[in-house]
mmCIF file of C-alpha atoms and ligand atoms in Angstrom:
data_model
loop_
_atom_site.group_PDB
_atom_site.id
_atom_site.type_symbol
_atom_site.label_atom_id
_atom_site.label_comp_id
_atom_site.label_asym_id
_atom_site.label_seq_id
_atom_site.Cartn_x
_atom_site.Cartn_y
_atom_site.Cartn_z
ATOM 1 C CA UNK U 1 -0.035 -0.062 0.116
ATOM 2 C CA UNK U 2 1.470 3.499 -0.939
ATOM 3 C CA UNK U 3 2.216 5.593 2.106
ATOM 4 C CA UNK U 4 -0.633 7.981 3.336
ATOM 5 C CA UNK U 5 0.192 11.446 2.093
ATOM 6 C CA UNK U 6 0.387 14.199 4.727
ATOM 7 C CA UNK U 7 -2.717 16.162 5.401
ATOM 8 C CA UNK U 8 -3.357 19.911 5.105
ATOM 9 C CA UNK U 9 -5.491 21.001 8.009
ATOM 10 C CA UNK U 10 -6.959 24.412 9.054
ATOM 11 C CA UNK U 11 -7.364 24.932 12.618
ATOM 12 C CA UNK U 12 -9.541 27.602 14.121
ATOM 13 C CA UNK U 13 -9.673 28.267 17.816
ATOM 14 C CA UNK U 14 -9.645 30.844 20.533
ATOM 15 C CA UNK U 15 -6.202 32.138 20.814
ATOM 16 C CA UNK U 16 -6.303 33.400 24.516
ATOM 17 C CA UNK U 17 -5.594 31.482 27.565
ATOM 18 C CA UNK U 18 -8.242 28.692 27.801
ATOM 19 C CA UNK U 19 -8.372 24.950 27.569
ATOM 20 C CA UNK U 20 -9.725 24.667 23.926
ATOM 21 C CA UNK U 21 -7.201 27.044 22.478
ATOM 22 C CA UNK U 22 -4.472 25.336 24.396
ATOM 23 C CA UNK U 23 -5.382 21.883 23.151
ATOM 24 C CA UNK U 24 -5.866 23.140 19.637
ATOM 25 C CA UNK U 25 -2.402 24.626 19.639
ATOM 26 C CA UNK U 26 -0.749 21.483 21.033
ATOM 27 C CA UNK U 27 -2.548 19.336 18.387
ATOM 28 C CA UNK U 28 -1.337 21.669 15.503
ATOM 29 C CA UNK U 29 2.220 21.510 16.839
ATOM 30 C CA UNK U 30 2.176 17.732 17.137
ATOM 31 C CA UNK U 31 0.686 17.290 13.651
ATOM 32 C CA UNK U 32 3.222 19.615 12.139
ATOM 33 C CA UNK U 33 5.938 17.622 13.782
ATOM 34 C CA UNK U 34 4.515 14.574 12.202
ATOM 35 C CA UNK U 35 4.869 16.131 8.794
ATOM 36 C CA UNK U 36 1.307 17.532 8.228
ATOM 37 C CA UNK U 37 0.767 21.193 7.027
ATOM 38 C CA UNK U 38 -1.199 23.162 9.639
ATOM 39 C CA UNK U 39 -2.773 26.578 9.196
ATOM 40 C CA UNK U 40 -4.184 28.275 12.264
ATOM 41 C CA UNK U 41 -6.675 30.929 11.500
ATOM 42 C CA UNK U 42 -7.843 33.263 14.329
ATOM 43 C CA UNK U 43 -8.088 36.988 15.319
ATOM 44 C CA UNK U 44 -4.687 36.684 17.248
ATOM 45 C CA UNK U 45 -1.797 34.216 17.146
ATOM 46 C CA UNK U 46 -2.541 31.453 19.818
ATOM 47 C CA UNK U 47 -0.527 32.381 22.900
ATOM 48 C CA UNK U 48 1.394 29.014 23.151
ATOM 49 C CA UNK U 49 2.047 28.927 19.212
ATOM 50 C CA UNK U 50 5.826 29.289 18.756
ATOM 51 C CA UNK U 51 7.059 31.257 15.640
ATOM 52 C CA UNK U 52 9.282 29.659 12.886
ATOM 53 C CA UNK U 53 7.986 26.223 13.159
ATOM 54 C CA UNK U 54 8.235 24.085 9.946
ATOM 55 C CA UNK U 55 4.858 23.347 8.289
ATOM 56 C CA UNK U 56 2.995 25.596 10.818
ATOM 57 C CA UNK U 57 1.284 28.793 9.584
ATOM 58 C CA UNK U 58 -0.815 31.480 11.151
ATOM 59 C CA UNK U 59 -3.448 33.652 9.203
ATOM 60 C CA UNK U 60 -4.824 36.611 11.019
ATOM 61 C CA UNK U 61 -8.634 37.468 10.742
ATOM 62 C CA UNK U 62 -8.876 41.235 10.381
ATOM 63 C CA UNK U 63 -11.978 42.602 12.055
ATOM 64 C CA UNK U 64 -13.410 45.998 10.873
ATOM 65 C CA UNK U 65 -15.694 47.999 12.965
ATOM 66 C CA UNK U 66 -18.359 49.466 10.822
ATOM 67 C CA UNK U 67 -20.451 52.217 12.121
ATOM 68 C CA UNK U 68 -23.735 50.510 11.128
ATOM 69 C CA UNK U 69 -22.862 47.533 13.482
ATOM 70 C CA UNK U 70 -23.720 47.941 17.035
ATOM 71 C CA UNK U 71 -21.742 44.807 17.799
ATOM 72 C CA UNK U 72 -18.584 43.776 15.774
ATOM 73 C CA UNK U 73 -18.931 40.697 13.786
ATOM 74 C CA UNK U 74 -16.162 38.039 13.768
ATOM 75 C CA UNK U 75 -18.052 35.000 12.241
ATOM 76 C CA UNK U 76 -18.195 36.267 8.655
ATOM 77 C CA UNK U 77 -14.713 37.656 8.435
ATOM 78 C CA UNK U 78 -13.553 34.320 9.960
ATOM 79 C CA UNK U 79 -15.475 32.224 7.548
ATOM 80 C CA UNK U 80 -13.896 34.301 4.573
ATOM 81 C CA UNK U 81 -10.380 33.807 5.816
ATOM 82 C CA UNK U 82 -11.075 30.147 6.291
ATOM 83 C CA UNK U 83 -12.342 29.886 2.832
ATOM 84 C CA UNK U 84 -9.437 31.853 1.430
ATOM 85 C CA UNK U 85 -6.809 29.734 3.250
ATOM 86 C CA UNK U 86 -8.506 26.629 2.234
ATOM 87 C CA UNK U 87 -8.577 27.748 -1.440
ATOM 88 C CA UNK U 88 -4.983 29.044 -1.486
ATOM 89 C CA UNK U 89 -3.497 26.017 0.330
ATOM 90 C CA UNK U 90 -5.816 23.179 -0.684
ATOM 91 C CA UNK U 91 -6.958 22.224 2.820
ATOM 92 C CA UNK U 92 -8.218 18.776 3.230
ATOM 93 C CA UNK U 93 -9.868 19.578 6.678
ATOM 94 C CA UNK U 94 -10.997 22.564 8.681
ATOM 95 C CA UNK U 95 -10.862 21.612 12.344
ATOM 96 C CA UNK U 96 -12.987 23.946 14.443
ATOM 97 C CA UNK U 97 -12.312 23.958 18.163
ATOM 98 C CA UNK U 98 -15.063 25.132 20.360
ATOM 99 C CA UNK U 99 -18.362 25.234 18.399
ATOM 100 C CA UNK U 100 -19.269 29.007 18.798
ATOM 101 C CA UNK U 101 -18.620 30.662 16.345
ATOM 102 C CA UNK U 102 -15.915 28.397 14.766
ATOM 103 C CA UNK U 103 -18.195 25.582 13.758
ATOM 104 C CA UNK U 104 -20.625 27.923 11.923
ATOM 105 C CA UNK U 105 -17.737 29.937 10.289
ATOM 106 C CA UNK U 106 -16.200 26.693 8.973
ATOM 107 C CA UNK U 107 -19.427 25.500 7.424
ATOM 108 C CA UNK U 108 -19.833 28.822 5.737
ATOM 109 C CA UNK U 109 -16.222 28.578 4.388
ATOM 110 C CA UNK U 110 -16.903 25.119 3.107
ATOM 111 C CA UNK U 111 -20.060 26.331 1.334
ATOM 112 C CA UNK U 112 -18.299 29.270 -0.309
ATOM 113 C CA UNK U 113 -15.959 27.058 -2.048
ATOM 114 C CA UNK U 114 -16.590 25.109 -5.347
ATOM 115 C CA UNK U 115 -17.652 21.498 -4.732
ATOM 116 C CA UNK U 116 -14.466 19.897 -5.890
ATOM 117 C CA UNK U 117 -12.389 21.993 -3.494
ATOM 118 C CA UNK U 118 -14.360 21.824 -0.370
ATOM 119 C CA UNK U 119 -12.555 20.740 2.796
ATOM 120 C CA UNK U 120 -14.125 18.412 5.324
ATOM 121 C CA UNK U 121 -15.322 20.273 8.397
ATOM 122 C CA UNK U 122 -14.618 18.608 11.886
ATOM 123 C CA UNK U 123 -15.764 20.252 15.110
ATOM 124 C CA UNK U 124 -14.374 19.521 18.517
ATOM 125 C CA UNK U 125 -16.676 20.297 21.368
ATOM 126 C CA UNK U 126 -14.803 21.456 24.444
ATOM 127 C CA UNK U 127 -17.292 22.134 27.263
ATOM 128 C CA UNK U 128 -19.177 25.185 27.663
ATOM 129 C CA UNK U 129 -20.063 25.301 23.898
ATOM 130 C CA UNK U 130 -22.424 22.429 24.831
ATOM 131 C CA UNK U 131 -23.011 22.828 28.548
ATOM 132 C CA UNK U 132 -23.687 26.554 28.689
ATOM 133 C CA UNK U 133 -24.455 27.869 25.057
ATOM 134 C CA UNK U 134 -26.045 24.651 24.026
ATOM 135 C CA UNK U 135 -28.857 25.308 26.625
ATOM 136 C CA UNK U 136 -29.170 29.055 25.379
ATOM 137 C CA UNK U 137 -32.107 29.453 23.085
ATOM 138 C CA UNK U 138 -30.139 32.137 21.254
ATOM 139 C CA UNK U 139 -27.423 29.753 20.452
ATOM 140 C CA UNK U 140 -28.598 26.122 20.765
ATOM 141 C CA UNK U 141 -30.396 25.878 17.217
ATOM 142 C CA UNK U 142 -27.306 27.360 15.534
ATOM 143 C CA UNK U 143 -24.871 24.897 17.371
ATOM 144 C CA UNK U 144 -27.214 22.000 16.454
ATOM 145 C CA UNK U 145 -27.250 22.993 12.822
ATOM 146 C CA UNK U 146 -23.514 23.506 12.652
ATOM 147 C CA UNK U 147 -22.829 20.005 14.233
ATOM 148 C CA UNK U 148 -25.581 18.200 11.986
ATOM 149 C CA UNK U 149 -24.067 19.744 8.904
ATOM 150 C CA UNK U 150 -20.429 19.089 9.848
ATOM 151 C CA UNK U 151 -18.538 16.048 8.436
ATOM 152 C CA UNK U 152 -17.249 14.964 11.843
ATOM 153 C CA UNK U 153 -17.721 15.783 15.510
ATOM 154 C CA UNK U 154 -15.464 14.971 18.511
ATOM 155 C CA UNK U 155 -15.937 15.606 22.182
ATOM 156 C CA UNK U 156 -13.213 15.694 24.774
ATOM 157 C CA UNK U 157 -14.899 13.204 27.200
ATOM 158 C CA UNK U 158 -17.766 10.667 27.464
ATOM 159 C CA UNK U 159 -19.512 13.122 29.692
ATOM 160 C CA UNK U 160 -19.429 15.796 27.022
ATOM 161 C CA UNK U 161 -20.649 13.305 24.364
ATOM 162 C CA UNK U 162 -23.627 12.309 26.460
ATOM 163 C CA UNK U 163 -24.435 15.930 27.442
ATOM 164 C CA UNK U 164 -24.251 17.032 23.797
ATOM 165 C CA UNK U 165 -26.716 14.165 22.838
ATOM 166 C CA UNK U 166 -28.903 15.094 25.602
ATOM 167 C CA UNK U 167 -28.946 18.960 25.420
ATOM 168 C CA UNK U 168 -28.565 19.504 21.634
ATOM 169 C CA UNK U 169 -30.192 16.316 20.397
ATOM 170 C CA UNK U 170 -27.532 15.983 17.555
ATOM 171 C CA UNK U 171 -28.323 13.028 15.476
ATOM 172 C CA UNK U 172 -24.803 12.180 14.485
ATOM 173 C CA UNK U 173 -22.157 9.967 15.865
ATOM 174 C CA UNK U 174 -19.732 11.873 18.143
ATOM 175 C CA UNK U 175 -16.287 10.513 18.555
ATOM 176 C CA UNK U 176 -14.723 10.828 22.033
ATOM 177 C CA UNK U 177 -11.103 11.909 21.707
ATOM 178 C CA UNK U 178 -9.606 12.900 25.197
ATOM 179 C CA UNK U 179 -7.312 15.680 25.667
ATOM 180 C CA UNK U 180 -3.530 15.287 25.841
ATOM 181 C CA UNK U 181 -0.554 17.208 27.271
ATOM 182 C CA UNK U 182 2.996 17.176 26.042
ATOM 183 C CA UNK U 183 5.183 18.774 28.801
ATOM 184 C CA UNK U 184 8.096 20.726 27.725
ATOM 185 C CA UNK U 185 11.277 20.425 29.671
ATOM 186 C CA UNK U 186 11.369 23.187 32.452
ATOM 187 C CA UNK U 187 13.964 25.853 31.904
ATOM 188 C CA UNK U 188 14.853 26.235 35.624
ATOM 189 C CA UNK U 189 15.175 23.845 38.569
ATOM 190 C CA UNK U 190 12.418 23.131 41.051
ATOM 191 C CA UNK U 191 14.491 24.783 43.830
ATOM 192 C CA UNK U 192 15.058 27.942 41.763
ATOM 193 C CA UNK U 193 11.264 28.330 41.119
ATOM 194 C CA UNK U 194 10.341 27.717 44.750
ATOM 195 C CA UNK U 195 12.783 30.180 45.740
ATOM 196 C CA UNK U 196 11.305 32.718 43.338
ATOM 197 C CA UNK U 197 7.817 31.918 44.694
ATOM 198 C CA UNK U 198 9.072 32.285 48.307
ATOM 199 C CA UNK U 199 8.015 28.573 49.167
ATOM 200 C CA UNK U 200 10.293 26.667 51.644
ATOM 201 C CA UNK U 201 11.366 23.060 51.101
ATOM 202 C CA UNK U 202 9.096 21.701 53.747
ATOM 203 C CA UNK U 203 5.924 23.637 52.627
ATOM 204 C CA UNK U 204 3.304 22.003 50.492
ATOM 205 C CA UNK U 205 2.481 24.086 47.353
ATOM 206 C CA UNK U 206 -1.077 23.697 46.079
ATOM 207 C CA UNK U 207 -1.534 24.415 42.260
ATOM 208 C CA UNK U 208 -4.428 25.880 40.444
ATOM 209 C CA UNK U 209 -4.458 27.032 36.735
ATOM 210 C CA UNK U 210 -7.569 28.250 35.036
ATOM 211 C CA UNK U 211 -9.196 31.236 33.281
ATOM 212 C CA UNK U 212 -11.069 31.900 36.579
ATOM 213 C CA UNK U 213 -14.434 32.222 34.904
ATOM 214 C CA UNK U 214 -17.432 31.591 37.264
ATOM 215 C CA UNK U 215 -17.682 27.943 36.404
ATOM 216 C CA UNK U 216 -14.370 27.380 38.017
ATOM 217 C CA UNK U 217 -15.861 28.397 41.368
ATOM 218 C CA UNK U 218 -12.676 30.177 42.542
ATOM 219 C CA UNK U 219 -14.655 31.578 45.476
ATOM 220 C CA UNK U 220 -15.096 28.003 46.858
ATOM 221 C CA UNK U 221 -11.476 27.272 46.258
ATOM 222 C CA UNK U 222 -10.516 30.311 48.347
ATOM 223 C CA UNK U 223 -12.887 29.319 51.058
ATOM 224 C CA UNK U 224 -11.558 25.777 51.292
ATOM 225 C CA UNK U 225 -7.987 26.984 51.122
ATOM 226 C CA UNK U 226 -8.612 29.478 53.948
ATOM 227 C CA UNK U 227 -10.254 26.701 56.160
ATOM 228 C CA UNK U 228 -7.442 24.230 55.540
ATOM 229 C CA UNK U 229 -4.841 26.504 56.905
ATOM 230 C CA UNK U 230 -5.766 25.713 60.547
ATOM 231 C CA UNK U 231 -5.474 21.877 60.011
ATOM 232 C CA UNK U 232 -2.668 21.638 57.456
ATOM 233 C CA UNK U 233 -0.853 24.977 56.538
ATOM 234 C CA UNK U 234 0.191 25.243 52.924
ATOM 235 C CA UNK U 235 0.675 27.705 50.122
ATOM 236 C CA UNK U 236 -1.248 28.181 46.814
ATOM 237 C CA UNK U 237 0.167 28.919 43.398
ATOM 238 C CA UNK U 238 -2.417 30.340 40.944
ATOM 239 C CA UNK U 239 -1.566 30.434 37.246
ATOM 240 C CA UNK U 240 -4.349 32.971 36.318
ATOM 241 C CA UNK U 241 -5.507 33.163 32.720
ATOM 242 C CA UNK U 242 -8.212 35.685 33.837
ATOM 243 C CA UNK U 243 -8.575 38.754 35.977
ATOM 244 C CA UNK U 244 -7.276 37.845 39.438
ATOM 245 C CA UNK U 245 -7.996 41.396 40.907
ATOM 246 C CA UNK U 246 -11.649 40.458 41.119
ATOM 247 C CA UNK U 247 -10.791 38.204 44.090
ATOM 248 C CA UNK U 248 -8.674 40.737 46.051
ATOM 249 C CA UNK U 249 -11.352 41.646 48.583
ATOM 250 C CA UNK U 250 -12.297 38.114 49.297
ATOM 251 C CA UNK U 251 -8.707 37.104 49.829
ATOM 252 C CA UNK U 252 -8.316 40.042 52.303
ATOM 253 C CA UNK U 253 -11.499 39.028 54.096
ATOM 254 C CA UNK U 254 -10.264 35.455 54.479
ATOM 255 C CA UNK U 255 -6.898 36.687 55.751
ATOM 256 C CA UNK U 256 -4.901 34.481 53.175
ATOM 257 C CA UNK U 257 -3.070 37.130 51.092
ATOM 258 C CA UNK U 258 0.389 36.000 52.350
ATOM 259 C CA UNK U 259 -0.325 32.430 51.498
ATOM 260 C CA UNK U 260 -1.267 32.893 47.776
ATOM 261 C CA UNK U 261 1.135 33.510 45.090
ATOM 262 C CA UNK U 262 -0.253 34.529 41.566
ATOM 263 C CA UNK U 263 1.336 34.440 38.187
ATOM 264 C CA UNK U 264 -0.550 35.808 35.326
ATOM 265 C CA UNK U 265 -0.510 34.694 31.557
ATOM 266 C CA UNK U 266 2.437 32.348 31.980
ATOM 267 C CA UNK U 267 3.456 30.329 28.979
ATOM 268 C CA UNK U 268 6.431 28.428 30.597
ATOM 269 C CA UNK U 269 3.965 26.624 32.790
ATOM 270 C CA UNK U 270 6.343 23.597 33.181
ATOM 271 C CA UNK U 271 8.660 25.743 35.265
ATOM 272 C CA UNK U 272 5.791 26.185 37.892
ATOM 273 C CA UNK U 273 4.218 22.767 37.472
ATOM 274 C CA UNK U 274 7.526 21.213 38.538
ATOM 275 C CA UNK U 275 7.531 23.303 41.719
ATOM 276 C CA UNK U 276 4.062 22.237 42.992
ATOM 277 C CA UNK U 277 2.875 19.250 45.028
ATOM 278 C CA UNK U 278 -0.896 18.996 44.860
ATOM 279 C CA UNK U 279 -3.420 20.316 42.347
ATOM 280 C CA UNK U 280 -6.670 21.882 43.468
ATOM 281 C CA UNK U 281 -9.696 22.429 41.249
ATOM 282 C CA UNK U 282 -13.297 23.332 42.456
ATOM 283 C CA UNK U 283 -15.237 23.657 39.218
ATOM 284 C CA UNK U 284 -18.937 23.244 39.213
ATOM 285 C CA UNK U 285 -18.834 21.842 35.569
ATOM 286 C CA UNK U 286 -15.791 20.763 33.681
ATOM 287 C CA UNK U 287 -15.747 18.614 30.498
ATOM 288 C CA UNK U 288 -12.262 17.401 31.039
ATOM 289 C CA UNK U 289 -10.049 19.802 33.079
ATOM 290 C CA UNK U 290 -6.587 20.212 31.382
ATOM 291 C CA UNK U 291 -5.267 21.609 34.580
ATOM 292 C CA UNK U 292 -5.560 18.293 36.233
ATOM 293 C CA UNK U 293 -3.754 16.545 33.407
ATOM 294 C CA UNK U 294 -0.974 19.035 33.597
ATOM 295 C CA UNK U 295 -0.512 18.241 37.196
ATOM 296 C CA UNK U 296 -0.701 14.425 36.612
ATOM 297 C CA UNK U 297 2.053 14.822 33.829
ATOM 298 C CA UNK U 298 4.286 16.340 36.513
ATOM 299 C CA UNK U 299 3.573 13.520 38.959
ATOM 300 C CA UNK U 300 1.307 15.145 41.513
ATOM 301 C CA UNK U 301 -2.310 14.222 42.361
ATOM 302 C CA UNK U 302 -5.133 16.670 42.580
ATOM 303 C CA UNK U 303 -8.100 17.335 44.752
ATOM 304 C CA UNK U 304 -11.066 18.234 42.632
ATOM 305 C CA UNK U 305 -14.794 18.110 42.299
ATOM 306 C CA UNK U 306 -16.721 15.111 40.983
ATOM 307 C CA UNK U 307 -18.311 16.803 37.957
ATOM 308 C CA UNK U 308 -18.622 16.217 34.283
ATOM 309 C CA UNK U 309 -15.580 14.601 32.746
ATOM 310 C CA UNK U 310 -13.329 14.828 35.824
ATOM 311 C CA UNK U 311 -13.974 11.346 36.884
ATOM 312 C CA UNK U 312 -12.631 10.178 33.446
ATOM 313 C CA UNK U 313 -9.400 11.980 34.092
ATOM 314 C CA UNK U 314 -8.914 11.536 37.928
ATOM 315 C CA UNK U 315 -9.323 7.953 39.222
ATOM 316 C CA UNK U 316 -10.614 8.607 42.808
ATOM 317 C CA UNK U 317 -8.302 7.177 45.409
ATOM 318 C CA UNK U 318 -5.761 6.239 42.768
ATOM 319 C CA UNK U 319 -4.573 9.390 41.065
ATOM 320 C CA UNK U 320 -6.176 11.960 43.248
ATOM 321 C CA UNK U 321 -9.319 12.565 45.389
ATOM 322 C CA UNK U 322 -12.648 13.827 44.397
ATOM 323 C CA UNK U 323 -15.325 15.651 46.518
ATOM 324 C CA UNK U 324 -18.772 16.779 45.718
ATOM 325 C CA UNK U 325 -19.094 20.202 43.867
ATOM 326 C CA UNK U 326 -19.652 23.050 46.430
ATOM 327 C CA UNK U 327 -18.753 20.529 49.466
ATOM 328 C CA UNK U 328 -16.232 22.817 51.116
ATOM 329 C CA UNK U 329 -15.886 20.482 54.121
ATOM 330 C CA UNK U 330 -15.350 17.484 51.708
ATOM 331 C CA UNK U 331 -12.741 19.458 49.728
ATOM 332 C CA UNK U 332 -10.885 20.485 52.991
ATOM 333 C CA UNK U 333 -10.869 16.905 54.285
ATOM 334 C CA UNK U 334 -9.418 15.714 50.926
ATOM 335 C CA UNK U 335 -6.786 18.431 51.035
ATOM 336 C CA UNK U 336 -5.836 17.556 54.619
ATOM 337 C CA UNK U 337 -5.527 13.831 53.632
ATOM 338 C CA UNK U 338 -3.062 14.598 50.930
ATOM 339 C CA UNK U 339 -1.178 17.495 52.471
ATOM 340 C CA UNK U 340 -0.408 15.644 55.680
ATOM 341 C CA UNK U 341 0.334 12.206 54.071
ATOM 342 C CA UNK U 342 3.345 12.620 51.734
ATOM 343 C CA UNK U 343 3.458 8.862 51.151
ATOM 344 C CA UNK U 344 -0.083 8.784 49.779
ATOM 345 C CA UNK U 345 0.718 11.866 47.786
ATOM 346 C CA UNK U 346 3.683 10.409 46.225
ATOM 347 C CA UNK U 347 1.849 7.014 45.432
ATOM 348 C CA UNK U 348 -1.058 8.832 43.760
ATOM 349 C CA UNK U 349 1.355 11.279 42.083
ATOM 350 C CA UNK U 350 3.215 8.248 40.613
ATOM 351 C CA UNK U 351 0.024 6.622 39.368
ATOM 352 C CA UNK U 352 -1.195 9.935 38.060
ATOM 353 C CA UNK U 353 2.026 10.319 35.945
ATOM 354 C CA UNK U 354 1.714 6.780 34.488
ATOM 355 C CA UNK U 355 -1.996 7.527 33.495
ATOM 356 C CA UNK U 356 -0.973 10.880 31.885
ATOM 357 C CA UNK U 357 1.841 9.088 30.008
ATOM 358 C CA UNK U 358 -0.285 6.102 28.793
ATOM 359 C CA UNK U 359 -3.856 7.422 28.296
ATOM 360 C CA UNK U 360 -3.571 11.210 27.730
ATOM 361 C CA UNK U 361 -0.440 11.326 25.853
ATOM 362 C CA UNK U 362 0.227 12.591 22.234
ATOM 363 C CA UNK U 363 1.317 9.281 20.686
ATOM 364 C CA UNK U 364 -2.211 7.983 21.611
ATOM 365 C CA UNK U 365 -4.349 10.943 21.117
ATOM 366 C CA UNK U 366 -2.755 12.520 18.160
ATOM 367 C CA UNK U 367 -2.970 9.184 16.307
ATOM 368 C CA UNK U 368 -6.655 8.926 17.235
ATOM 369 C CA UNK U 369 -7.228 12.343 15.674
ATOM 370 C CA UNK U 370 -5.266 11.287 12.571
ATOM 371 C CA UNK U 371 -7.321 8.066 12.300
ATOM 372 C CA UNK U 372 -10.448 10.080 12.583
ATOM 373 C CA UNK U 373 -9.330 12.688 10.088
ATOM 374 C CA UNK U 374 -8.609 9.922 7.550
ATOM 375 C CA UNK U 375 -11.821 8.197 8.016
ATOM 376 C CA UNK U 376 -13.621 11.414 7.759
ATOM 377 C CA UNK U 377 -11.765 12.317 4.527
ATOM 378 C CA UNK U 378 -12.433 8.853 3.034
ATOM 379 C CA UNK U 379 -16.261 8.974 3.684
ATOM 380 C CA UNK U 380 -18.415 10.692 1.138
ATOM 381 C CA UNK U 381 -20.611 12.128 3.826
ATOM 382 C CA UNK U 382 -21.048 11.946 7.506
ATOM 383 C CA UNK U 383 -23.569 9.118 7.053
ATOM 384 C CA UNK U 384 -20.905 6.974 5.551
ATOM 385 C CA UNK U 385 -19.723 6.310 8.948
ATOM 386 C CA UNK U 386 -16.524 8.342 9.813
ATOM 387 C CA UNK U 387 -16.779 7.119 13.415
ATOM 388 C CA UNK U 388 -14.382 4.421 14.464
HETATM 389 O O1 LIG Z 401 -11.787 28.021 27.891
HETATM 390 C C1 LIG Z 401 -11.808 27.198 26.881
HETATM 391 O O2 LIG Z 401 -11.185 27.550 25.925
HETATM 392 C C2 LIG Z 401 -12.707 26.245 26.750
HETATM 393 C C3 LIG Z 401 -13.169 25.861 28.096
HETATM 394 C C4 LIG Z 401 -14.705 25.758 28.024
HETATM 395 O O3 LIG Z 401 -15.220 26.432 28.924
HETATM 396 O O4 LIG Z 401 -15.241 25.164 27.182
HETATM 397 O O5 LIG Z 401 -12.807 24.665 28.543
HETATM 398 C C5 LIG Z 401 -13.253 23.485 28.104
HETATM 399 O O6 LIG Z 401 -12.232 22.833 27.240
HETATM 400 C C6 LIG Z 401 -11.190 22.322 27.953
HETATM 401 C C7 LIG Z 401 -10.243 21.655 26.850
HETATM 402 O O7 LIG Z 401 -10.913 20.732 26.275
HETATM 403 C C8 LIG Z 401 -11.468 21.311 29.064
HETATM 404 O O8 LIG Z 401 -10.239 20.799 29.760
HETATM 405 C C9 LIG Z 401 -12.344 22.045 30.040
HETATM 406 O O9 LIG Z 401 -12.814 21.094 31.039
HETATM 407 C C10 LIG Z 401 -13.582 22.608 29.469
HETATM 408 N N1 LIG Z 401 -14.158 23.619 30.419
HETATM 409 C C11 LIG Z 401 -15.475 23.266 30.819
HETATM 410 O O10 LIG Z 401 -16.052 22.277 30.406
HETATM 411 C C12 LIG Z 401 -15.989 24.283 31.807
#
């Protein structure tokens, strides 16, 4: 059999700090490293996308503000840029990460092109595009249409697949392809970074990274962190991808300012991950939670909430501990268990690392995406059974 030719793939995603954009960027990098040609299309360069990478291109969507428009429109200029990129580079696939508005723009782009030059459109659902916007009557029908008309749909967890089927009633197979994380080697030592953070050797450093949106329930995280201090003192490192100043008052009220270290919009996350001991995530909804996976890859367990796809990532009692969402006392107990028992922490951390390296790793997940891409490209239409 002749070798399969490399694919030309357009990826559109949110470029800012956020799980869907981070995953899309990592996927593009991994695919380019495997010989495929990758074209990112967005309003900004994705923040973790390095320059000068072979076979990897970025196309900026220019947005004009016309006096007539009360609200600037992004969907149409994005669709035009996707169509132009597809036409100029002969894309096989447009891969839209996060349905709104990327899936709709990708469909429009496909429909603008002549039939023989149309790329396949694949949409990856990441979370709130289903769980939040899917419920919104102003978005739900448009999301449903975009998914029904796409050539392939993937979701980042079984939870999200089931939720999409339930909330959006999509009459199409959805392929579950989990997220992955490829850690880069840290540029500094653990000791150096802990010195920078002002954390002593004997102190346990908790780790939280997120965009701090309401769904992350950072208010609950702060409350549990404050309560744990009397039973198991520790510090908290927050890699904030959102506005942290909104929490200043609450932190002052709880009297924990001295125990929290914040770094904003960090790209070299590995330097900080290697300095931490225990992840802490209190989301009320989460389709996967990349932050937990990042912790796992660095060999430490997490305390987190038993919501959405998290139990597919964290095996309770094996790679971390789960508590009910909003159960501050349960979260505190779980924290105390792992802060005060370094042996259990190390055991779960080691198991977490193995799970990250065997289940949620690029060689497994990127190959899954590639098999899915090939199946979608080979099928005449979605109904030909692109699912595997
Ligand atoms: O912030 C984003 O870019 C997407 C965001 C969301 O709210 O949809 O995150 C989602 O996608 C991540 C990557 O697949 C997942 O790890 C997160 O769990 C998921 N967030 C939620 O479901 C709340």
